[in-house]
PDB file of C-alpha atoms in Angstrom:
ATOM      1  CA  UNK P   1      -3.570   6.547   7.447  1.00 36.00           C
ATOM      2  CA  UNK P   2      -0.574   4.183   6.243  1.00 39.00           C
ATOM      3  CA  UNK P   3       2.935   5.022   7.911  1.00 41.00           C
ATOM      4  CA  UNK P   4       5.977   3.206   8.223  1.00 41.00           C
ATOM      5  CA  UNK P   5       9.551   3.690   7.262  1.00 39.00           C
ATOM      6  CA  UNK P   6       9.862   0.118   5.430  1.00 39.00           C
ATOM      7  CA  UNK P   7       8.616   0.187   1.770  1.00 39.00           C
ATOM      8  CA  UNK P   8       5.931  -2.036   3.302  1.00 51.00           C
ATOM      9  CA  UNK P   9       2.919  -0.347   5.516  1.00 59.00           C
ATOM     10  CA  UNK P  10       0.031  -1.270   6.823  1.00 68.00           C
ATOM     11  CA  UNK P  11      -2.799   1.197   8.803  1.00 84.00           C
ATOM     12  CA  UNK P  12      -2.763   2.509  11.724  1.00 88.00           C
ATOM     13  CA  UNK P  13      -0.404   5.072  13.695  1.00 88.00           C
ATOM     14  CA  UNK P  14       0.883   3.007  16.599  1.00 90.00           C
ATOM     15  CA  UNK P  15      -0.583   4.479  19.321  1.00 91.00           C
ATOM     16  CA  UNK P  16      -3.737   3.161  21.664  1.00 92.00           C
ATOM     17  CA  UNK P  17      -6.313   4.067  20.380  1.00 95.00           C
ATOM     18  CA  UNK P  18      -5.105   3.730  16.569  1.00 93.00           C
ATOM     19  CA  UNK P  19      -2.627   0.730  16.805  1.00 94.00           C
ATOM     20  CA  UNK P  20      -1.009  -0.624  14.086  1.00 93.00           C
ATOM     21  CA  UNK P  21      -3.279  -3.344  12.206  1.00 94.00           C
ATOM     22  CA  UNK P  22      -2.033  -6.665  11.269  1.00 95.00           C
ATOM     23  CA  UNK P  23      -4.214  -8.527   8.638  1.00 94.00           C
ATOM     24  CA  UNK P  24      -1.974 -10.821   6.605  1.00 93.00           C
ATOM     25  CA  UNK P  25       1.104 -12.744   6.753  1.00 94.00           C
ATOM     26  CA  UNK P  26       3.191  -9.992   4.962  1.00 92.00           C
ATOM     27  CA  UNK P  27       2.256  -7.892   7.856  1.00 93.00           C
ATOM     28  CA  UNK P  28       3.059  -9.910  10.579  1.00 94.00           C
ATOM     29  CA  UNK P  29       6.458 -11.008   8.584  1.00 92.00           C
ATOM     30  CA  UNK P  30       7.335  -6.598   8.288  1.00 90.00           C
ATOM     31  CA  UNK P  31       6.606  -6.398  12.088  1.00 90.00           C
ATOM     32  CA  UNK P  32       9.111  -8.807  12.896  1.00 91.00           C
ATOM     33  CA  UNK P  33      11.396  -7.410  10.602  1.00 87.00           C
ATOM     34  CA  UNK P  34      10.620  -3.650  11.745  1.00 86.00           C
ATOM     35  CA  UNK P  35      11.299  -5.124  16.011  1.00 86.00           C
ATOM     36  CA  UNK P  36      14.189  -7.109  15.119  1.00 84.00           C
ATOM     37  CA  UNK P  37      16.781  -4.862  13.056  1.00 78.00           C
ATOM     38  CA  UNK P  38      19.026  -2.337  15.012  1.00 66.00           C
ATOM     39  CA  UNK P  39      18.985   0.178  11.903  1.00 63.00           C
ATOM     40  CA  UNK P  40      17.182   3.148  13.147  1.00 62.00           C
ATOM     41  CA  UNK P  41      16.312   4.392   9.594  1.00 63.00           C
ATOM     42  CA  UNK P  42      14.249   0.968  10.142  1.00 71.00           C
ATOM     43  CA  UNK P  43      12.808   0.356  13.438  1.00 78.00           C
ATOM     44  CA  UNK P  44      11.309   3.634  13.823  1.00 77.00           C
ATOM     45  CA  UNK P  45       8.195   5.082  12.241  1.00 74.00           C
ATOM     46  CA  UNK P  46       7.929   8.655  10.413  1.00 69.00           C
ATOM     47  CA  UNK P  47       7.577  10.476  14.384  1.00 69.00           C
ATOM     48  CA  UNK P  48      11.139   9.042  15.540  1.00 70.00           C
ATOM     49  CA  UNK P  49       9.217   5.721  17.672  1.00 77.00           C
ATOM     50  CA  UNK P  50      10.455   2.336  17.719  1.00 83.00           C
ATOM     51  CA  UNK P  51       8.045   0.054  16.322  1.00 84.00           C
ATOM     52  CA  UNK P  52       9.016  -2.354  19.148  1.00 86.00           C
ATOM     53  CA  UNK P  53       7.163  -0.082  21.131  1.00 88.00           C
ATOM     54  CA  UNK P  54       4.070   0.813  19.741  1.00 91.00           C
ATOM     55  CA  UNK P  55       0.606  -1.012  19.831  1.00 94.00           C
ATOM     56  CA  UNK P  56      -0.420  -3.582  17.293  1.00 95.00           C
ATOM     57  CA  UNK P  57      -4.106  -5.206  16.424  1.00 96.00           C
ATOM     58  CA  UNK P  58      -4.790  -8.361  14.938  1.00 97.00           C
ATOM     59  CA  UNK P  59      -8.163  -7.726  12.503  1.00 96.00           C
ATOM     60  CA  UNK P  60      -8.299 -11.039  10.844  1.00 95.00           C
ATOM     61  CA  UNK P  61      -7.428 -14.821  10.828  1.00 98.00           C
ATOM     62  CA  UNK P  62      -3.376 -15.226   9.790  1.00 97.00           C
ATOM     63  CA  UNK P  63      -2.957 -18.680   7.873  1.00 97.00           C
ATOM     64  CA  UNK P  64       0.396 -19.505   7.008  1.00 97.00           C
ATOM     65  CA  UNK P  65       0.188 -22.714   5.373  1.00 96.00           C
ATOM     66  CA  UNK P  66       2.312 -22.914   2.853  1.00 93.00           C
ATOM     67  CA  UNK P  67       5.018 -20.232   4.281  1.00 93.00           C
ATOM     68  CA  UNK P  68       8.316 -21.380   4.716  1.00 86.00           C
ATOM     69  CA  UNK P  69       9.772 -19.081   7.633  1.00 83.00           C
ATOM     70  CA  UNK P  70       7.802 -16.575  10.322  1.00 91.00           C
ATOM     71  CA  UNK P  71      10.821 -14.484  11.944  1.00 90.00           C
ATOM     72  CA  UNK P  72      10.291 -14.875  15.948  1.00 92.00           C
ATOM     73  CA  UNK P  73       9.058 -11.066  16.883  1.00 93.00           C
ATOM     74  CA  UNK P  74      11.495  -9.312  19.481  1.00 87.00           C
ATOM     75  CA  UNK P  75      14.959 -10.931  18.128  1.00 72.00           C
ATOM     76  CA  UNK P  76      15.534 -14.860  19.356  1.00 61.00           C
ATOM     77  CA  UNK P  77      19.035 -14.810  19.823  1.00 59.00           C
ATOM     78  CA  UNK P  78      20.785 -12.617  22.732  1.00 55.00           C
ATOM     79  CA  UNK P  79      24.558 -12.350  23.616  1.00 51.00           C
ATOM     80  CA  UNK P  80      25.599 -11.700  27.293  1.00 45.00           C
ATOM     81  CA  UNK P  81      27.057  -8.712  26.556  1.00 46.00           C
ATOM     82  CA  UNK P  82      24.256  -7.058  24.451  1.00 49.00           C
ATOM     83  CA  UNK P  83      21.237  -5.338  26.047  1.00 52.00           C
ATOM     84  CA  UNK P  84      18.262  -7.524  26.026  1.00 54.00           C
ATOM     85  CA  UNK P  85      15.709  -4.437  25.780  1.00 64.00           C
ATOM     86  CA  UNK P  86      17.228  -3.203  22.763  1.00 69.00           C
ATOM     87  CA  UNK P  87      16.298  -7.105  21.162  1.00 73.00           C
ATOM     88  CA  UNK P  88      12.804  -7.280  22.966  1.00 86.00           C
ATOM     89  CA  UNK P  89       9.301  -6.303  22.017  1.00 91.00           C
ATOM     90  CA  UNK P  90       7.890  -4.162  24.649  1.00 89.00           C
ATOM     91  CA  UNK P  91       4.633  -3.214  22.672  1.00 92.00           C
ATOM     92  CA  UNK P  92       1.133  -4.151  22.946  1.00 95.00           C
ATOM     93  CA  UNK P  93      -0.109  -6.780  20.443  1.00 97.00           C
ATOM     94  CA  UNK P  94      -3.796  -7.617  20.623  1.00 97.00           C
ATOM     95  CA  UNK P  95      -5.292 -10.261  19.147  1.00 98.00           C
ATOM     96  CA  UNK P  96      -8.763  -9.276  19.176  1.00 98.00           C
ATOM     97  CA  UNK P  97      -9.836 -13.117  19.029  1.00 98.00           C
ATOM     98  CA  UNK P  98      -8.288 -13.674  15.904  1.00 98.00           C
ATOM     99  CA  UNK P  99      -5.879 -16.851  15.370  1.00 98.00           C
ATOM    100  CA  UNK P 100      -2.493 -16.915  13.739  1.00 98.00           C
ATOM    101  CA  UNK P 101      -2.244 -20.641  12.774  1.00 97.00           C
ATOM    102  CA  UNK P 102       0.039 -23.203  10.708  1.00 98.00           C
ATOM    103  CA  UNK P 103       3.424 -21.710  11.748  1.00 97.00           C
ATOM    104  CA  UNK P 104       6.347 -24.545  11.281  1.00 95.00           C
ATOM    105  CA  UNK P 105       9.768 -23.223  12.824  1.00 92.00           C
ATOM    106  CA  UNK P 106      12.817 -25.420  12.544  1.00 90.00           C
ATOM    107  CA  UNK P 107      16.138 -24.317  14.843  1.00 85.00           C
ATOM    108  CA  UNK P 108      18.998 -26.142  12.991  1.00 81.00           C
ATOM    109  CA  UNK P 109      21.632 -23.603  14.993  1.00 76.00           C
ATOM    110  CA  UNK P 110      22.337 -21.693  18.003  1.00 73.00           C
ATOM    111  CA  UNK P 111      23.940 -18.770  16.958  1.00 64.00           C
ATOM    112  CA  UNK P 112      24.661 -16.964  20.403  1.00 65.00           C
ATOM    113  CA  UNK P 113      24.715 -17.535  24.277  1.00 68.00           C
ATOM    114  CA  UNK P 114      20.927 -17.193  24.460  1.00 74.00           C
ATOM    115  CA  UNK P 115      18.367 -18.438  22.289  1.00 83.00           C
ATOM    116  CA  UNK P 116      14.811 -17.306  22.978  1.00 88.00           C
ATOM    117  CA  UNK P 117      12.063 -19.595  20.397  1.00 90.00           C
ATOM    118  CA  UNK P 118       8.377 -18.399  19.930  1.00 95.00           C
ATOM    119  CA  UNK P 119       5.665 -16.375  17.902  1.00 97.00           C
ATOM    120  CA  UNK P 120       7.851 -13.867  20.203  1.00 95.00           C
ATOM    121  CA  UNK P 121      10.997 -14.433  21.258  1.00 92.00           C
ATOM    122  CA  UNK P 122      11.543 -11.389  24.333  1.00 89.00           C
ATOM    123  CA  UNK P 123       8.839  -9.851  26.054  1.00 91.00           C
ATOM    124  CA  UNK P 124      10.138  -6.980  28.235  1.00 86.00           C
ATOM    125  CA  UNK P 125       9.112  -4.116  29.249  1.00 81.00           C
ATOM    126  CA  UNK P 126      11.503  -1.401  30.685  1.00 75.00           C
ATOM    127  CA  UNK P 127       8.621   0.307  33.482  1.00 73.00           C
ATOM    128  CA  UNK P 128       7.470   3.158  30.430  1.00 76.00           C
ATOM    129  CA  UNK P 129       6.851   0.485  27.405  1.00 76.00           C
ATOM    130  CA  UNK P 130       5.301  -2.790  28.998  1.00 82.00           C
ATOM    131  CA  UNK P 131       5.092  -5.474  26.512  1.00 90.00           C
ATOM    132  CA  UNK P 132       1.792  -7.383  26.699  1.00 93.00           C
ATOM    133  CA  UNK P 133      -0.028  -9.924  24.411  1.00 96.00           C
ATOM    134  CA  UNK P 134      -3.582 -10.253  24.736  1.00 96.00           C
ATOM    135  CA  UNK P 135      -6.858 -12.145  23.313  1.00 98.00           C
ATOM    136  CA  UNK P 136      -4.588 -14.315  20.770  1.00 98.00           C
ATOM    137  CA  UNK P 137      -5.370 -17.754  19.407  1.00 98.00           C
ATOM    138  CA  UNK P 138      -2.293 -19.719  18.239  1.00 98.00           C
ATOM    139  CA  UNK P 139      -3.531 -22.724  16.564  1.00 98.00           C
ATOM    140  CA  UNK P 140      -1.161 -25.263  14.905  1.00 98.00           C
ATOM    141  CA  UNK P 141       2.783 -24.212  15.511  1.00 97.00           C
ATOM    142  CA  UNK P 142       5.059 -26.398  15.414  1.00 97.00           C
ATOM    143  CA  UNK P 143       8.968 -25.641  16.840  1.00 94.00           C
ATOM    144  CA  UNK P 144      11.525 -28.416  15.605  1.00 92.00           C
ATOM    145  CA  UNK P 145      14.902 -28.290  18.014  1.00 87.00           C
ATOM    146  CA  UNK P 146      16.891 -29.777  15.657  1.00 84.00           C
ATOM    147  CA  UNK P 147      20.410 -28.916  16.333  1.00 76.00           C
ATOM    148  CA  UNK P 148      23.414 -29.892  18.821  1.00 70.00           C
ATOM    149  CA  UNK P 149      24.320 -27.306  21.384  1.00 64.00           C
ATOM    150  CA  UNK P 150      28.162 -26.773  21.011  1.00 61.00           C
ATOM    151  CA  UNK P 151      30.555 -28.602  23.837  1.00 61.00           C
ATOM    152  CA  UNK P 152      32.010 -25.211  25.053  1.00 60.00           C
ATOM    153  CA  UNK P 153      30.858 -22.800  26.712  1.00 65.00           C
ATOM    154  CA  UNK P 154      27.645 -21.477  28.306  1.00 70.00           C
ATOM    155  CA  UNK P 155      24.893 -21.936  25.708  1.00 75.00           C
ATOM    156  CA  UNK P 156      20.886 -20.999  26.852  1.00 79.00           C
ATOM    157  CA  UNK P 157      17.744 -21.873  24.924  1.00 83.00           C
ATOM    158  CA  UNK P 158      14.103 -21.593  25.916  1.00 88.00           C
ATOM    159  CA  UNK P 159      11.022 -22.314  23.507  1.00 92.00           C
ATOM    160  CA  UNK P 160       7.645 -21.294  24.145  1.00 96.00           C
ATOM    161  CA  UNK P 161       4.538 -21.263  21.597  1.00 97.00           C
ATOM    162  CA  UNK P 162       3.872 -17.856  22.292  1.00 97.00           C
ATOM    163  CA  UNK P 163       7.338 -16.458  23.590  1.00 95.00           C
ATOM    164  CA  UNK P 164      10.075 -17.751  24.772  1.00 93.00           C
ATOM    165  CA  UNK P 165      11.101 -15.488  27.060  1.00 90.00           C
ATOM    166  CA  UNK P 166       8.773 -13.721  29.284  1.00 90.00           C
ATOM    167  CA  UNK P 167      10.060 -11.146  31.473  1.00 85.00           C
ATOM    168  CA  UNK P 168       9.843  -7.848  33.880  1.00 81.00           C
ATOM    169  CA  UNK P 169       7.079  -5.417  33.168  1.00 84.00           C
ATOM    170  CA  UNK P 170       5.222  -8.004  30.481  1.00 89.00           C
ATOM    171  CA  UNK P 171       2.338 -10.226  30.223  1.00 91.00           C
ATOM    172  CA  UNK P 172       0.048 -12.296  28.559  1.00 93.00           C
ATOM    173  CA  UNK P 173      -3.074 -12.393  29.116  1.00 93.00           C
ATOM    174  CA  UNK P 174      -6.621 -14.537  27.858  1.00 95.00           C
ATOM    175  CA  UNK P 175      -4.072 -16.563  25.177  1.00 97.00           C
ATOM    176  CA  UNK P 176      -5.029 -19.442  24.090  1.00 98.00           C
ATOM    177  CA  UNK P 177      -2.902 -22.277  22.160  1.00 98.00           C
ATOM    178  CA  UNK P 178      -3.818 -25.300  20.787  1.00 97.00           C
ATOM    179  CA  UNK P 179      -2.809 -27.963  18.293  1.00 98.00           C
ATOM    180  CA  UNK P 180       0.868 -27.500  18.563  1.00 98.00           C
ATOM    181  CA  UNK P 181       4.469 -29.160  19.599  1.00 97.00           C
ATOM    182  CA  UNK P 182       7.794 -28.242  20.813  1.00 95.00           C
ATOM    183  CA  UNK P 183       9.863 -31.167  19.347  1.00 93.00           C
ATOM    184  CA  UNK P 184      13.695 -31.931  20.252  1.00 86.00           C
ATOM    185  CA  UNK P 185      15.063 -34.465  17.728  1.00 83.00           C
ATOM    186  CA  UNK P 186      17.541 -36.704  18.430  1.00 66.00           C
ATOM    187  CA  UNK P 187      20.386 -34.456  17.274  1.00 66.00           C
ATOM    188  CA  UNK P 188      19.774 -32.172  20.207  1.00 61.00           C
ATOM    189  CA  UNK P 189      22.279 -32.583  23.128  1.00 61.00           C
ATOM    190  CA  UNK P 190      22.423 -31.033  26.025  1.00 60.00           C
ATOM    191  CA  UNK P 191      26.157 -30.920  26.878  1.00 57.00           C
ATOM    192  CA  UNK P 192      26.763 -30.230  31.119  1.00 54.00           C
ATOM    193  CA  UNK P 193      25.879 -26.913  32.033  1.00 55.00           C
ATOM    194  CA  UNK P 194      24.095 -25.754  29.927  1.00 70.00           C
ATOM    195  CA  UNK P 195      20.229 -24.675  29.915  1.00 76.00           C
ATOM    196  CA  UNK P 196      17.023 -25.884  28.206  1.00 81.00           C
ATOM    197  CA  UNK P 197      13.339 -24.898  29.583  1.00 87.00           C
ATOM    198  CA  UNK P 198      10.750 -25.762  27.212  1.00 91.00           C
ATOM    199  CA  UNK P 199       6.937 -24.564  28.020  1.00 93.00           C
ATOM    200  CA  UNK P 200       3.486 -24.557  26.197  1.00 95.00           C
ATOM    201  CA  UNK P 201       3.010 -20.721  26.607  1.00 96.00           C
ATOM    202  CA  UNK P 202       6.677 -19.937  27.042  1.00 94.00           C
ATOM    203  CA  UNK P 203       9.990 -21.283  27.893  1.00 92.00           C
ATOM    204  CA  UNK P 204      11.189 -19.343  30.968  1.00 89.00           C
ATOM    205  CA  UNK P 205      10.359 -16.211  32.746  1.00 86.00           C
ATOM    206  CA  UNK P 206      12.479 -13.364  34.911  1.00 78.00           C
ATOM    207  CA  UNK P 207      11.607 -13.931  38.510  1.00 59.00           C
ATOM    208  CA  UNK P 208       9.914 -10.916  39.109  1.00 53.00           C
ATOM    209  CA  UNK P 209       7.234 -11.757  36.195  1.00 50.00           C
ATOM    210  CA  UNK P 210       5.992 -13.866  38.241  1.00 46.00           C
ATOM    211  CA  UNK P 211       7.405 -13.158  41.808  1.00 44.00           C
ATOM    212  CA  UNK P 212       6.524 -16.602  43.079  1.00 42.00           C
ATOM    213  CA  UNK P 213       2.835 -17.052  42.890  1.00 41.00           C
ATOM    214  CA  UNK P 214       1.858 -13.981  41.101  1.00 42.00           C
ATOM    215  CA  UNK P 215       1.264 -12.418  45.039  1.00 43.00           C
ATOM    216  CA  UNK P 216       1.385  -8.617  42.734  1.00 47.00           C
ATOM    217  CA  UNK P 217      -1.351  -9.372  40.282  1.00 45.00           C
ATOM    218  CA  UNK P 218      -3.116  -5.963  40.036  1.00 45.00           C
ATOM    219  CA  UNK P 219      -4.628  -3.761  37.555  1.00 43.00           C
ATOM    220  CA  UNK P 220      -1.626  -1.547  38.058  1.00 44.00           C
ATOM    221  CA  UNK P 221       0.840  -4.095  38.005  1.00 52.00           C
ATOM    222  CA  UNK P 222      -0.104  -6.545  35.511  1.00 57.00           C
ATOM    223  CA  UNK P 223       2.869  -8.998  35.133  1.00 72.00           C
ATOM    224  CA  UNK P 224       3.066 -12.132  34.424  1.00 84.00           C
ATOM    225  CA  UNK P 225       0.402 -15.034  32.641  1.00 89.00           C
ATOM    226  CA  UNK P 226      -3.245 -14.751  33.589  1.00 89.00           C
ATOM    227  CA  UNK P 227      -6.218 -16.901  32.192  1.00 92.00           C
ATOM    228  CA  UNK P 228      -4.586 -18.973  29.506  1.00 95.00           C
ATOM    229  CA  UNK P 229      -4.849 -22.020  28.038  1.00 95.00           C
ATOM    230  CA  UNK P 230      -2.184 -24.142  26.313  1.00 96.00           C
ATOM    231  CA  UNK P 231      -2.668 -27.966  24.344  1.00 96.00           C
ATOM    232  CA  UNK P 232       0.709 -28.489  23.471  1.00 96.00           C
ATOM    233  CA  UNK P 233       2.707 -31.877  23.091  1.00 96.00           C
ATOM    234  CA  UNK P 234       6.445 -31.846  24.052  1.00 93.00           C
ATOM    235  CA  UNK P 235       8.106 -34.611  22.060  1.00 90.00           C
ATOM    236  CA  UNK P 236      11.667 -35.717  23.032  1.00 82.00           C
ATOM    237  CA  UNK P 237      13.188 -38.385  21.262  1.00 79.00           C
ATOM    238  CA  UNK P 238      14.712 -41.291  23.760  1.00 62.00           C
ATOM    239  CA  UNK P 239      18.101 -40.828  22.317  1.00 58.00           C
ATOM    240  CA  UNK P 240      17.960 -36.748  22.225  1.00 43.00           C
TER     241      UNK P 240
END
């Protein structure tokens, strides 16, 4: 059954045991777009739920060599004053095995207060919707931090391969990554007080994904990274 409220659809209903199923680059594109835009007529499917929320299946290999731009999935740019739930993904994306490789992402701005870089860029789950990625292969992407952070004010950016943000009520789980780089180029400066946090699986976390030494690990309360694997070179450029 296709549904959808884009012009664009792909199988599935969204739910466990018939999730959403991602099989191309065009799909994986529309699910960013679907999570990221704050139209409702949008980000929800034909039964009123946000596709932020729902479940999501990878059933094949994504190459995309030759692509120009992947959108980060759960919006990568946050504002203090906006709430970060409403810009998160906080739905359940397996990856069945399958890889997504050859992604190239180049940051020439910094449009807000916080910047969150990855595949994902917010995973949060509210308690109800946990967000969780699972049994994914990222092979081959490559995030370019080629911009200056402005002089004033507070500005934030994390970059992770897979998010760059992970936080409350979310995890990843049997990822691997390989292949890959977080570059900063020399134009990137960090002016004083400010924040960078760069990391092979992601950039930061909220304290309680992790709660110091994952001490609430449980099949009930499954936050935070278990049994992953990340080969991923951090480049930064003497002058940057």
């Amino acid at each position: 059954e296709q549904r959808g409220a884009f012009s664009y659809h792909y199988f599935g209903k969204g739910t466990k045991d018939y999730p959403y199923l991602i099989s191309s680059v065009e799909d994986l594109v529309d699910l960013a777009n679907k999570v990221n835009t704050t139209d409702s007529s949008q980000n929800q499917n034909e039964d009123g739920l946000l596709y932020r929320k729902e479940y999501y299946k990878l059933i094949k290999d994504i190459d995309f060599s030759g692509v120009t731009s992947m959108p980060t999935i759960g919006a990568d740019t946050v504002t203090y004053t906006d709430n970060s739930l409403e810009y998160a993904f906080q739905g359940d994306f397996n990856g069945d095995g399958h890889s997504i490789k050859n992604i190239n992402k180049t940051i020439t701005s910094l449009p807000t207060l916080r910047n969150k870089i990855g595949l994902f860029g917010m995973l949060w789950g509210d308690g109800t919707n946990n967000a969780s990625v699972y049994n994914l292969i990222v092979d081959n992407m490559n995030i370019i931090l080629d911009t200056k952070v402005p002089n004033s004010g507070y500005v934030e950016l994390t970059a992770g391969i897979i998010a760059g943000h992970l936080g409350e009520n979310a995890s990843i789980r049997n990822c691997i990554v390989k292949n890959s780089s977080i570059t900063l180029t020399s134009k990137y400066i960090l002016p004083f007080r400010n924040k960078l946090q760069i990391g092979g699986i992601v950039g930061d976390t909220s304290k309680n994904a992790t709660n110091d030494g994952w001490n609430t690990w449980t099949p009930n309360n499954n936050y935070g990274i278990e049994n992953c694997f990340s080969n991923t070179n951090i480049i930064i450029y003497d002058d940057a």
